[in-house]
Tab-separated table of C-alpha atoms in Angstrom:
chain	number	residue	atom	x	y	z
A	144	MET	CA	-56.446	23.829	-39.311
A	145	MET	CA	-54.738	23.411	-35.423
A	146	LYS	CA	-58.437	24.200	-33.844
A	147	TYR	CA	-59.780	20.976	-36.369
A	148	PHE	CA	-57.195	19.290	-35.069
A	149	GLN	CA	-57.691	20.089	-31.715
A	150	LYS	CA	-61.493	19.144	-32.031
A	151	LEU	CA	-60.597	15.580	-33.821
A	152	GLY	CA	-57.979	15.036	-30.657
A	153	LYS	CA	-60.948	15.881	-28.128
A	154	ALA	CA	-62.755	13.512	-30.731
A	155	LEU	CA	-60.374	10.556	-29.920
A	156	MET	CA	-60.956	10.731	-26.526
A	157	LEU	CA	-64.145	9.590	-26.530
A	158	PRO	CA	-63.267	5.630	-27.501
A	159	VAL	CA	-60.089	6.034	-26.032
A	160	ALA	CA	-62.000	6.416	-22.564
A	161	VAL	CA	-63.252	2.828	-22.638
A	162	LEU	CA	-59.244	1.218	-23.031
A	163	PRO	CA	-59.489	1.124	-18.918
A	164	ALA	CA	-62.737	-1.068	-18.835
A	165	ALA	CA	-60.639	-3.677	-21.198
A	166	ALA	CA	-57.663	-2.969	-19.163
A	167	ILE	CA	-59.021	-4.224	-15.538
A	168	LEU	CA	-60.732	-7.357	-17.367
A	169	MET	CA	-57.709	-8.058	-19.304
A	170	GLY	CA	-55.590	-7.660	-16.452
A	171	ILE	CA	-57.160	-9.636	-13.920
A	172	GLY	CA	-57.935	-12.662	-16.684
A	173	TYR	CA	-54.310	-12.360	-16.994
A	174	LEU	CA	-53.623	-12.530	-13.449
A	175	ILE	CA	-55.752	-15.394	-12.606
A	176	ASP	CA	-53.949	-17.035	-15.512
A	177	PRO	CA	-50.479	-15.646	-16.795
A	178	ASN	CA	-50.828	-18.499	-19.762
A	179	VAL	CA	-54.798	-18.331	-20.925
A	180	MET	CA	-53.902	-17.669	-24.055
A	181	ALA	CA	-50.916	-19.430	-24.818
A	182	ALA	CA	-50.757	-21.664	-27.779
A	183	ASN	CA	-48.975	-24.516	-26.053
A	184	ALA	CA	-49.942	-24.322	-22.787
A	185	ASP	CA	-49.579	-27.855	-20.860
A	186	LYS	CA	-52.715	-27.414	-18.898
A	187	ALA	CA	-55.993	-25.616	-19.931
A	188	PRO	CA	-56.708	-22.345	-19.473
A	189	ILE	CA	-58.867	-21.095	-16.414
A	190	ALA	CA	-62.295	-20.976	-17.366
A	191	VAL	CA	-62.880	-17.469	-16.066
A	192	ALA	CA	-59.847	-16.056	-16.576
A	193	VAL	CA	-60.477	-16.822	-20.466
A	194	PHE	CA	-63.869	-14.821	-20.310
A	195	LEU	CA	-62.460	-12.257	-18.612
A	196	VAL	CA	-59.866	-11.523	-21.574
A	197	LYS	CA	-62.199	-12.294	-24.057
A	198	ALA	CA	-64.311	-9.822	-22.459
A	199	GLY	CA	-61.632	-7.057	-22.568
A	200	GLY	CA	-60.470	-8.351	-26.133
A	201	ALA	CA	-64.027	-7.440	-27.673
A	202	ILE	CA	-63.119	-3.784	-26.865
A	203	ILE	CA	-59.472	-3.700	-27.905
A	204	ASP	CA	-59.926	-5.571	-31.242
A	205	ASN	CA	-62.894	-3.251	-32.099
A	206	LEU	CA	-61.641	0.175	-31.531
A	207	PRO	CA	-61.756	0.614	-34.857
A	208	ILE	CA	-65.381	0.522	-35.022
A	209	LEU	CA	-64.939	2.549	-31.714
A	210	PHE	CA	-62.761	5.125	-33.068
A	211	ALA	CA	-65.483	5.328	-36.340
A	212	VAL	CA	-68.256	6.023	-34.007
A	213	GLY	CA	-66.719	8.336	-31.740
A	214	VAL	CA	-65.045	10.796	-33.847
A	215	ALA	CA	-68.236	10.795	-35.940
A	216	LEU	CA	-70.052	12.029	-33.187
A	217	GLY	CA	-67.555	14.207	-31.250
A	218	MET	CA	-67.384	15.886	-34.362
A	219	THR	CA	-70.234	17.208	-34.503
A	220	LYS	CA	-72.054	20.495	-33.963
A	221	LYS	CA	-74.540	18.396	-32.627
A	222	LYS	CA	-74.264	15.441	-30.407
A	223	ASP	CA	-76.652	13.256	-31.832
A	224	GLY	CA	-77.069	9.190	-32.771
A	225	ALA	CA	-77.533	9.674	-36.357
A	226	ALA	CA	-74.043	10.990	-36.698
A	227	ALA	CA	-72.439	8.215	-34.354
A	228	LEU	CA	-74.756	5.832	-36.806
A	229	SER	CA	-73.433	7.343	-39.680
A	230	GLY	CA	-69.847	7.007	-38.787
A	231	LEU	CA	-70.439	3.320	-38.384
A	232	VAL	CA	-72.440	2.816	-41.618
A	233	ALA	CA	-69.383	4.633	-43.257
A	234	TYR	CA	-66.431	2.364	-41.705
A	235	LEU	CA	-68.417	-0.951	-42.722
A	236	VAL	CA	-69.088	0.127	-46.505
A	237	VAL	CA	-65.384	0.737	-47.014
A	238	THR	CA	-63.835	-2.017	-44.758
A	239	THR	CA	-66.382	-4.295	-46.975
A	240	ILE	CA	-65.435	-2.908	-50.188
A	241	LEU	CA	-61.449	-3.136	-49.886
A	242	LYS	CA	-61.429	-6.349	-48.096
A	243	SER	CA	-59.080	-8.230	-49.286
A	244	ASP	CA	-61.295	-11.659	-50.298
A	245	ASN	CA	-63.341	-8.459	-52.211
A	246	ILE	CA	-61.098	-7.226	-53.859
A	247	ALA	CA	-59.429	-10.247	-55.947
A	248	LEU	CA	-63.235	-11.050	-56.302
A	249	LEU	CA	-63.467	-7.915	-57.911
A	250	LEU	CA	-60.042	-7.730	-59.939
A	251	ASN	CA	-60.854	-11.946	-60.572
A	252	ILE	CA	-57.881	-13.104	-58.541
A	253	PRO	CA	-55.818	-15.475	-56.382
A	254	VAL	CA	-56.704	-13.665	-53.173
A	255	GLU	CA	-52.916	-14.768	-52.075
A	256	GLU	CA	-52.155	-11.740	-55.652
A	257	VAL	CA	-53.951	-9.365	-54.043
A	258	ALA	CA	-51.828	-6.266	-51.963
A	259	PRO	CA	-50.836	-6.929	-48.528
A	260	ALA	CA	-52.260	-3.378	-47.230
A	261	PHE	CA	-56.118	-4.310	-47.983
A	262	SER	CA	-55.638	-7.546	-45.445
A	263	LYS	CA	-55.129	-4.362	-43.253
A	264	ILE	CA	-58.116	-2.212	-43.867
A	265	GLN	CA	-60.024	-2.674	-40.686
A	266	ASN	CA	-57.615	-0.316	-38.556
A	267	ALA	CA	-57.974	3.395	-36.862
A	268	PHE	CA	-56.885	5.487	-39.341
A	269	VAL	CA	-59.823	3.992	-41.867
A	270	GLY	CA	-62.053	3.680	-38.377
A	271	ILE	CA	-60.995	7.904	-37.779
A	272	LEU	CA	-61.362	8.775	-41.438
A	273	SER	CA	-64.799	7.041	-41.373
A	274	GLY	CA	-65.587	9.124	-38.502
A	275	LEU	CA	-64.342	12.126	-39.829
A	276	ILE	CA	-66.439	12.005	-43.330
A	277	ALA	CA	-70.047	10.937	-41.182
A	278	ALA	CA	-69.440	14.308	-38.984
A	279	GLY	CA	-69.022	15.809	-42.266
A	280	CYS	CA	-71.983	14.397	-43.861
A	281	PHE	CA	-74.440	15.016	-40.269
A	282	ASN	CA	-73.160	18.753	-39.942
A	283	LYS	CA	-73.571	19.816	-43.897
A	284	PHE	CA	-77.327	17.853	-44.151
A	285	GLY	CA	-78.427	16.927	-40.763
A	286	GLU	CA	-80.998	20.084	-41.337
A	287	VAL	CA	-81.674	19.371	-45.096
A	288	GLN	CA	-85.336	19.553	-45.954
A	289	LEU	CA	-86.659	17.406	-49.065
A	290	PRO	CA	-89.509	17.385	-50.792
A	291	THR	CA	-92.781	16.427	-49.749
A	292	ALA	CA	-92.503	13.409	-51.029
A	293	LEU	CA	-88.975	12.177	-49.775
A	294	SER	CA	-89.838	14.085	-46.231
A	295	PHE	CA	-89.430	10.977	-44.473
A	296	PHE	CA	-85.601	10.981	-45.113
A	297	SER	CA	-85.234	14.895	-44.350
A	298	GLY	CA	-82.957	16.372	-41.862
A	299	LYS	CA	-80.859	13.202	-39.861
A	300	ARG	CA	-82.454	10.818	-41.503
A	301	CYS	CA	-80.526	10.900	-44.578
A	302	VAL	CA	-77.342	11.508	-43.723
A	303	PRO	CA	-76.261	7.827	-43.205
A	304	ILE	CA	-77.694	7.547	-46.524
A	305	ILE	CA	-75.326	10.405	-47.939
A	306	THR	CA	-72.634	8.768	-45.887
A	307	SER	CA	-72.206	5.707	-47.519
A	308	ALA	CA	-72.781	7.310	-51.305
A	309	LEU	CA	-70.203	9.519	-50.507
A	310	MET	CA	-68.232	6.195	-49.284
A	311	LEU	CA	-68.597	4.423	-52.474
A	312	VAL	CA	-66.197	6.849	-53.800
A	313	VAL	CA	-63.743	6.856	-51.019
A	314	SER	CA	-63.424	3.524	-51.852
A	315	GLY	CA	-62.318	3.977	-55.069
A	316	ILE	CA	-59.946	6.691	-53.913
A	317	LEU	CA	-58.391	4.218	-51.292
A	318	TYR	CA	-58.384	1.615	-53.638
A	319	PHE	CA	-55.623	3.652	-54.834
A	320	ALA	CA	-54.213	5.992	-52.624
A	321	TRP	CA	-54.242	3.164	-49.419
A	322	PRO	CA	-51.790	1.045	-50.934
A	323	PRO	CA	-48.809	3.566	-51.379
A	324	LEU	CA	-50.159	5.374	-47.678
A	325	TYR	CA	-50.071	2.098	-45.747
A	326	ASN	CA	-46.229	1.542	-46.705
A	327	VAL	CA	-45.514	4.950	-45.705
A	328	LEU	CA	-47.191	4.644	-42.838
A	329	VAL	CA	-45.415	1.195	-42.181
A	330	LYS	CA	-42.259	3.041	-43.192
A	331	PHE	CA	-42.553	5.429	-40.219
A	332	GLY	CA	-43.355	2.916	-37.883
A	333	GLU	CA	-40.587	0.784	-38.470
A	334	SER	CA	-37.766	3.517	-38.795
A	335	ILE	CA	-39.334	4.992	-34.880
A	336	VAL	CA	-39.307	1.208	-33.821
A	337	GLY	CA	-35.476	0.640	-35.387
A	338	LEU	CA	-34.138	3.677	-33.348
A	339	GLY	CA	-35.342	1.528	-30.251
A	340	PRO	CA	-34.811	3.099	-26.455
A	341	VAL	CA	-34.201	6.416	-28.793
A	342	GLY	CA	-37.476	5.808	-30.563
A	343	ALA	CA	-39.544	5.987	-27.363
A	344	GLY	CA	-37.740	9.005	-26.349
A	345	ILE	CA	-38.420	11.292	-29.389
A	346	TYR	CA	-42.072	10.210	-28.983
A	347	ALA	CA	-42.438	10.826	-25.334
A	348	PHE	CA	-40.596	14.186	-25.795
A	349	PHE	CA	-42.775	16.031	-28.836
A	350	ASN	CA	-45.970	14.032	-26.520
A	351	ARG	CA	-45.540	16.253	-23.616
A	352	LEU	CA	-44.774	19.400	-26.215
A	353	LEU	CA	-47.842	18.781	-27.314
A	354	ILE	CA	-50.244	18.813	-24.031
A	355	PRO	CA	-51.297	22.709	-24.920
A	356	THR	CA	-52.210	22.780	-28.167
A	357	GLY	CA	-54.082	18.916	-27.005
A	358	LEU	CA	-52.722	17.092	-30.228
A	359	HIS	CA	-51.061	14.762	-28.152
A	360	HIS	CA	-54.231	12.695	-28.884
A	361	ALA	CA	-53.475	12.436	-32.463
A	362	LEU	CA	-49.821	11.761	-31.829
A	363	ASN	CA	-50.528	8.557	-29.798
A	364	SER	CA	-52.987	7.022	-32.188
A	365	VAL	CA	-50.010	6.598	-34.057
A	366	PHE	CA	-48.620	4.817	-31.578
A	367	TRP	CA	-50.558	2.941	-29.645
A	368	PHE	CA	-53.228	2.130	-32.393
A	369	ASP	CA	-52.604	-0.038	-35.747
A	370	VAL	CA	-51.903	3.490	-38.167
A	371	ALA	CA	-48.207	3.329	-38.409
A	372	GLY	CA	-47.970	-0.932	-37.970
A	373	ILE	CA	-46.223	-0.043	-34.393
A	374	ASN	CA	-49.862	-0.842	-32.729
A	375	ASP	CA	-47.971	-0.495	-28.910
A	376	ILE	CA	-51.334	-1.411	-26.926
A	377	GLY	CA	-52.907	-4.099	-29.133
A	378	ASN	CA	-49.505	-5.900	-29.726
A	379	PHE	CA	-49.558	-5.385	-25.607
A	380	TRP	CA	-52.890	-7.074	-24.861
A	381	ALA	CA	-53.163	-9.844	-27.521
A	382	GLY	CA	-49.618	-10.892	-26.561
A	383	THR	CA	-48.521	-10.972	-29.922
A	384	GLY	CA	-45.887	-8.178	-30.006
A	385	THR	CA	-42.029	-8.608	-29.652
A	386	LYS	CA	-40.362	-8.820	-26.579
A	387	GLY	CA	-38.105	-5.609	-25.963
A	388	ILE	CA	-40.157	-3.409	-28.386
A	389	THR	CA	-44.254	-3.839	-27.490
A	390	GLY	CA	-44.451	-1.830	-24.315
A	391	MET	CA	-42.065	0.690	-24.930
A	392	TYR	CA	-44.496	3.446	-25.790
A	393	GLN	CA	-46.611	3.326	-22.652
A	394	ALA	CA	-44.226	2.244	-19.821
A	395	GLY	CA	-42.327	5.176	-19.880
A	396	PHE	CA	-45.234	7.544	-18.163
A	397	PHE	CA	-45.109	6.242	-14.603
A	398	PRO	CA	-41.633	7.710	-13.017
A	399	VAL	CA	-42.621	11.116	-14.831
A	400	MET	CA	-46.380	10.720	-13.424
A	401	MET	CA	-45.729	8.960	-9.586
A	402	PHE	CA	-42.896	10.457	-9.433
A	403	GLY	CA	-41.989	12.905	-11.025
A	404	LEU	CA	-44.287	15.546	-11.020
A	405	PRO	CA	-45.896	15.257	-7.748
A	406	ALA	CA	-41.936	16.205	-6.842
A	407	ALA	CA	-42.434	19.285	-8.701
A	408	ALA	CA	-46.031	19.924	-6.730
A	409	LEU	CA	-43.824	20.117	-3.378
A	410	ALA	CA	-41.628	22.856	-5.126
A	411	ILE	CA	-44.303	24.630	-6.178
A	412	TYR	CA	-45.539	24.545	-2.973
A	413	ARG	CA	-42.165	25.515	-0.572
A	414	THR	CA	-41.153	28.211	-3.449
A	415	SER	CA	-44.515	29.864	-2.823
A	416	PRO	CA	-44.821	33.223	-0.681
A	417	PRO	CA	-46.090	32.599	2.594
A	418	GLU	CA	-49.730	34.986	1.725
A	419	LYS	CA	-50.282	31.620	-1.171
A	420	LYS	CA	-49.393	28.536	0.189
A	421	ALA	CA	-52.528	27.156	1.687
A	422	LYS	CA	-54.143	27.718	-1.965
A	423	VAL	CA	-51.238	26.261	-3.826
A	424	LYS	CA	-51.005	23.196	-1.355
A	425	ALA	CA	-54.744	22.431	-1.792
A	426	LEU	CA	-54.504	22.878	-5.519
A	427	MET	CA	-50.901	20.600	-5.686
A	428	ILE	CA	-52.529	18.144	-3.322
A	429	ALA	CA	-55.499	18.143	-6.578
A	430	GLY	CA	-53.048	17.391	-8.820
A	431	VAL	CA	-50.969	14.934	-7.076
A	432	ALA	CA	-53.392	12.729	-6.317
A	433	ALA	CA	-54.737	13.001	-10.042
A	434	SER	CA	-51.044	12.483	-11.744
A	435	ILE	CA	-50.670	9.368	-9.084
A	436	VAL	CA	-53.864	7.528	-8.756
A	437	SER	CA	-55.226	7.891	-12.806
A	438	GLY	CA	-52.220	9.660	-14.413
A	439	ILE	CA	-53.943	12.701	-15.420
A	440	THR	CA	-51.057	14.903	-15.565
A	441	GLU	CA	-52.558	17.836	-16.774
A	442	PRO	CA	-53.474	19.985	-13.049
A	443	LEU	CA	-49.933	20.291	-12.834
A	444	GLU	CA	-48.725	20.590	-16.217
A	445	PHE	CA	-50.979	23.630	-16.669
A	446	SER	CA	-50.132	25.295	-13.325
A	447	PHE	CA	-46.637	26.026	-14.296
A	448	MET	CA	-46.308	25.802	-18.306
A	449	PHE	CA	-47.203	29.483	-19.008
A	450	ILE	CA	-45.149	31.091	-16.075
A	451	ALA	CA	-42.134	28.703	-16.508
A	452	PRO	CA	-41.876	27.510	-20.218
A	453	PRO	CA	-38.131	26.442	-19.910
A	454	LEU	CA	-39.490	24.210	-16.735
A	455	TYR	CA	-42.221	22.810	-18.787
A	456	LEU	CA	-39.414	22.358	-21.117
A	457	PHE	CA	-37.371	20.068	-19.123
A	458	HIS	CA	-40.769	18.429	-17.865
A	459	ALA	CA	-40.868	17.249	-21.732
A	460	LEU	CA	-37.160	16.478	-21.507
A	461	MET	CA	-37.386	14.521	-19.031
A	462	GLY	CA	-40.108	12.302	-20.615
A	463	GLY	CA	-38.596	11.826	-22.903
A	464	LEU	CA	-35.333	10.555	-20.844
A	465	SER	CA	-37.888	8.449	-18.449
A	466	PHE	CA	-39.348	6.498	-21.804
A	467	MET	CA	-35.867	5.937	-22.960
A	468	LEU	CA	-34.820	4.258	-19.125
A	469	MET	CA	-37.718	2.077	-19.565
A	470	SER	CA	-37.485	0.927	-22.689
A	471	ALA	CA	-33.710	0.177	-21.763
A	472	CYS	CA	-34.800	-1.641	-19.155
A	473	ASN	CA	-37.535	-3.377	-20.791
A	474	VAL	CA	-39.968	-2.351	-18.455
A	475	ILE	CA	-43.248	-3.621	-19.656
A	476	ILE	CA	-46.285	-2.160	-18.522
A	477	GLY	CA	-49.404	-1.433	-20.027
A	478	ASN	CA	-50.558	2.372	-20.162
A	479	THR	CA	-54.621	2.915	-20.402
A	480	GLY	CA	-54.747	6.089	-18.518
A	481	GLY	CA	-51.686	6.296	-16.170
A	482	GLY	CA	-51.190	6.103	-13.143
A	483	LEU	CA	-50.909	3.729	-9.685
A	484	ILE	CA	-53.852	1.347	-11.256
A	485	ASP	CA	-52.312	0.782	-14.458
A	486	PHE	CA	-48.972	0.328	-12.491
A	487	LEU	CA	-50.624	-2.279	-10.260
A	488	ILE	CA	-53.051	-4.228	-12.620
A	489	TRP	CA	-49.819	-4.244	-15.737
A	490	GLY	CA	-47.359	-4.140	-13.897
A	491	VAL	CA	-46.855	-5.880	-10.262
A	492	PHE	CA	-49.042	-8.383	-10.909
A	493	GLN	CA	-47.635	-9.557	-13.720
A	494	PRO	CA	-45.037	-11.695	-14.619
A	495	GLY	CA	-42.181	-10.446	-16.267
A	496	SER	CA	-43.193	-6.971	-16.585
A	497	HIS	CA	-39.954	-5.074	-14.680
A	498	TRP	CA	-42.014	-2.998	-12.471
A	499	TYR	CA	-39.551	-2.761	-10.201
A	500	TRP	CA	-37.406	-0.685	-12.106
A	501	VAL	CA	-39.981	2.515	-11.877
A	502	LEU	CA	-39.288	2.168	-8.109
A	503	ILE	CA	-35.521	2.096	-8.654
A	504	THR	CA	-35.221	5.002	-11.026
A	505	GLY	CA	-38.616	6.857	-9.569
A	506	PRO	CA	-36.765	8.701	-6.355
A	507	PHE	CA	-34.441	9.809	-8.931
A	508	PHE	CA	-37.206	12.058	-10.976
A	509	SER	CA	-37.872	13.257	-7.987
A	510	VAL	CA	-34.912	14.661	-6.932
A	511	ALA	CA	-34.423	15.798	-10.289
A	512	TYR	CA	-37.829	17.615	-10.683
A	513	TYR	CA	-37.630	19.159	-6.869
A	514	TYR	CA	-34.203	20.502	-6.869
A	515	VAL	CA	-34.554	21.641	-10.408
A	516	PHE	CA	-38.247	23.509	-9.947
A	517	LYS	CA	-36.907	24.577	-6.877
A	518	TRP	CA	-33.559	26.562	-8.326
A	519	TYR	CA	-36.194	27.869	-11.056
A	520	LEU	CA	-38.536	29.439	-9.089
A	521	THR	CA	-36.428	30.537	-6.459
A	522	ARG	CA	-34.103	32.143	-9.153
A	523	LYS	CA	-37.063	34.013	-11.155
A	524	GLN	CA	-39.182	34.769	-7.807
A	525	LEU	CA	-41.968	32.689	-9.763
A	526	SER	CA	-44.783	31.531	-8.230
A	527	ILE	CA	-47.789	29.824	-9.345
A	528	ASP	CA	-50.703	32.444	-10.360
A	529	VAL	CA	-53.581	31.889	-7.995
A	530	SER	CA	-56.851	34.380	-7.225
A	531	ASP	CA	-55.791	36.451	-4.388
A	532	GLU	CA	-59.690	36.298	-3.296
A	533	GLU	CA	-61.489	33.746	-0.893
A	534	PRO	CA	-63.222	31.255	-2.756
A	535	GLU	CA	-67.069	32.394	-2.974
A	536	GLN	CA	-69.211	31.358	-0.137
A	537	GLU	CA	-72.280	31.650	-1.938
A	538	THR	CA	-73.298	27.662	-2.177
A	539	ARG	CA	-72.322	26.932	0.929
A	540	GLY	CA	-75.861	25.276	2.497
A	541	SER	CA	-77.079	24.323	-0.588
A	542	SER	CA	-77.717	21.065	-1.468
A	543	LEU	CA	-75.547	18.774	-4.340
A	544	ASP	CA	-77.623	20.122	-7.243
A	545	GLU	CA	-78.291	23.575	-6.676
A	546	LYS	CA	-74.604	23.996	-5.920
A	547	GLN	CA	-73.454	22.322	-9.245
A	548	HIS	CA	-76.508	24.520	-10.973
A	549	ILE	CA	-74.646	27.958	-9.150
A	550	LEU	CA	-70.805	26.917	-10.057
A	551	ALA	CA	-72.280	26.400	-13.686
A	552	SER	CA	-73.673	29.691	-13.649
A	553	ARG	CA	-70.801	31.464	-12.583
A	554	ILE	CA	-68.845	29.678	-14.807
A	555	ILE	CA	-71.143	30.799	-18.071
A	556	GLU	CA	-70.432	34.509	-16.663
A	557	GLY	CA	-66.959	34.274	-16.654
A	558	LEU	CA	-67.397	33.096	-20.202
A	559	GLY	CA	-68.753	36.247	-20.757
A	560	GLY	CA	-72.449	35.139	-20.400
A	561	ARG	CA	-74.768	32.714	-22.389
A	562	GLU	CA	-75.334	35.513	-25.482
A	563	ASN	CA	-71.057	35.164	-25.499
A	564	ILE	CA	-70.415	31.179	-25.834
A	565	VAL	CA	-71.311	29.311	-28.701
A	566	VAL	CA	-70.471	25.431	-28.281
A	567	VAL	CA	-69.669	23.816	-25.136
A	568	ASN	CA	-67.531	20.336	-25.362
A	569	ASN	CA	-64.840	18.906	-22.640
A	570	CYS	CA	-62.500	16.101	-23.105
A	571	LEU	CA	-60.848	15.042	-20.114
A	572	THR	CA	-59.390	17.576	-17.993
A	573	ARG	CA	-60.520	20.613	-20.235
A	574	LEU	CA	-63.593	22.724	-20.768
A	575	ARG	CA	-63.534	23.355	-24.241
A	576	VAL	CA	-65.901	26.444	-25.095
A	577	ASP	CA	-66.440	28.033	-29.100
A	578	LEU	CA	-67.196	32.002	-28.361
A	579	LYS	CA	-68.072	34.924	-29.856
A	580	ASP	CA	-66.047	37.764	-28.034
A	581	MET	CA	-63.088	36.099	-26.524
A	582	ALA	CA	-62.551	39.511	-24.716
A	583	LEU	CA	-65.858	39.195	-22.696
A	584	VAL	CA	-64.043	36.414	-20.736
A	585	SER	CA	-62.871	36.394	-17.024
A	586	ASP	CA	-59.739	34.613	-16.227
A	587	GLU	CA	-60.196	36.180	-12.183
A	588	ILE	CA	-64.227	34.563	-11.993
A	589	LEU	CA	-63.455	31.268	-13.830
A	590	LYS	CA	-60.261	31.347	-10.886
A	591	LYS	CA	-62.527	31.228	-9.002
A	592	THR	CA	-64.761	28.334	-9.785
A	593	GLY	CA	-61.787	26.048	-9.843
A	594	ALA	CA	-59.838	26.695	-12.730
A	595	MET	CA	-56.712	25.414	-13.436
A	596	GLY	CA	-55.060	27.123	-16.053
A	597	PHE	CA	-56.489	28.173	-19.845
A	598	VAL	CA	-55.472	27.487	-23.220
A	599	ARG	CA	-56.541	30.115	-25.992
A	600	PRO	CA	-55.784	28.295	-29.356
A	601	SER	CA	-57.912	30.869	-31.212
A	602	ASP	CA	-59.512	34.363	-30.872
A	603	VAL	CA	-63.056	32.185	-30.397
A	604	HIS	CA	-62.330	29.216	-28.736
A	605	ILE	CA	-61.207	28.843	-25.235
A	606	GLN	CA	-59.918	25.503	-22.825
A	607	VAL	CA	-60.547	25.985	-19.448
A	608	ILE	CA	-58.420	23.247	-17.785
A	609	TYR	CA	-60.699	21.977	-14.119
A	610	GLY	CA	-59.105	18.534	-13.832
A	611	PRO	CA	-61.233	15.394	-14.175
A	612	LYS	CA	-63.784	16.816	-12.518
A	613	VAL	CA	-64.674	18.522	-15.778
A	614	GLU	CA	-67.156	16.129	-17.329
A	615	GLY	CA	-69.116	16.879	-14.470
A	616	ILE	CA	-69.002	20.536	-14.937
A	617	ALA	CA	-69.379	20.382	-18.551
A	618	SER	CA	-72.800	18.865	-18.382
A	619	HIS	CA	-74.296	21.403	-15.566
A	620	VAL	CA	-73.043	24.113	-17.855
A	621	ARG	CA	-74.796	22.417	-21.186
A	622	GLU	CA	-78.138	21.771	-18.818
A	623	VAL	CA	-77.882	25.790	-17.549
A	624	LEU	CA	-77.890	27.105	-21.198
A	625	LYS	CA	-80.505	25.383	-22.421
A	626	TYR	CA	-83.225	27.401	-20.125
């Protein structure tokens, strides 16, 4: 079950990865004209601003569809367009049947008497559910062979048809199940929001704790999108949220990403043995750059979470504290990936964001992280695990394609050889591989290819942390495995 949810978390990253594009478009639009979407503006909005904001809004407004397509594709064994099409079909069927107007028509009642839950049927939860059902149909029927008379519909061509038929049944179930489920989700969201800054801190604490499992993406979807009635990102971008509430599940990342973790990296470097300092320095610089610029923290977090679990618990607590402080100070900064880009576009450049509180509180996070990490690592005489061997130089002088091919081959060797590999996937920072025999994996070989850490959630699945460059690595590994 844990493996299934980890795979779901990875699949969710495919649609979430398009959010930065929406953020940049809308951020520039609001920068040009802060009142572009104001209903009672004194003057006509600037045309360019309207164009940019609406272009970005096209993404955020249709996130449920992106979830349906992305999850369907990400949860299939073979990444095929038929799975994505089936996800779209599944979503369109269920949301059309259960639309308020159609429910009223089916029951022959005024639309005002239809349960309010059906007016919210086009949401991220239904999008994810549609994607999961479509993926299940593809995995089950994607290679089925029909009789000769129906052979045209064999294989993946039959998947959208089967999916649409199954969604009729699912729609019937949701007709009864969705209203009470929706009410539960709304009450959950209201209870968390009702806690104010404390609720934001609780969210952030568990967000960090779930990083090793990869389930933090699933947790984010509850708070960021319209699953439990919170929809923090959607309300923030649409300007329809509540002052003092909207944005409280986003802004707290910045003090940790831009100040806390970089200070922890400095402490890790300074407490490293002299013989390891050069390698630790290179590793920390790469991790700090990813954390500050793009908000990707996993390369730094995985460098210490397993050698010093108490430090990771401290990190999770500080994340909760950061969210509480930013929420209490009414800091409103959108977060689509985090880091300096979002801080500038959705903070510094946006009036009323109170972005300066990040710079005021950030140094305190730096001091706390630095001295706690330095004290603990020195007291326990710990240092991060880096290979004592020099990196291999076999790719020196080769072309870029040859280097990438050789690196992919070495990664395959470290994973126990091509015969030991079942499936290779990736998320933003991790190479996720299903294996036949975990005992054949060589951590030393993988470290020499640039791996920053490892997670083994089961006996047949390993996650190798490479950081933001993992997309290219995964692509080349899959390419080498084809031959």
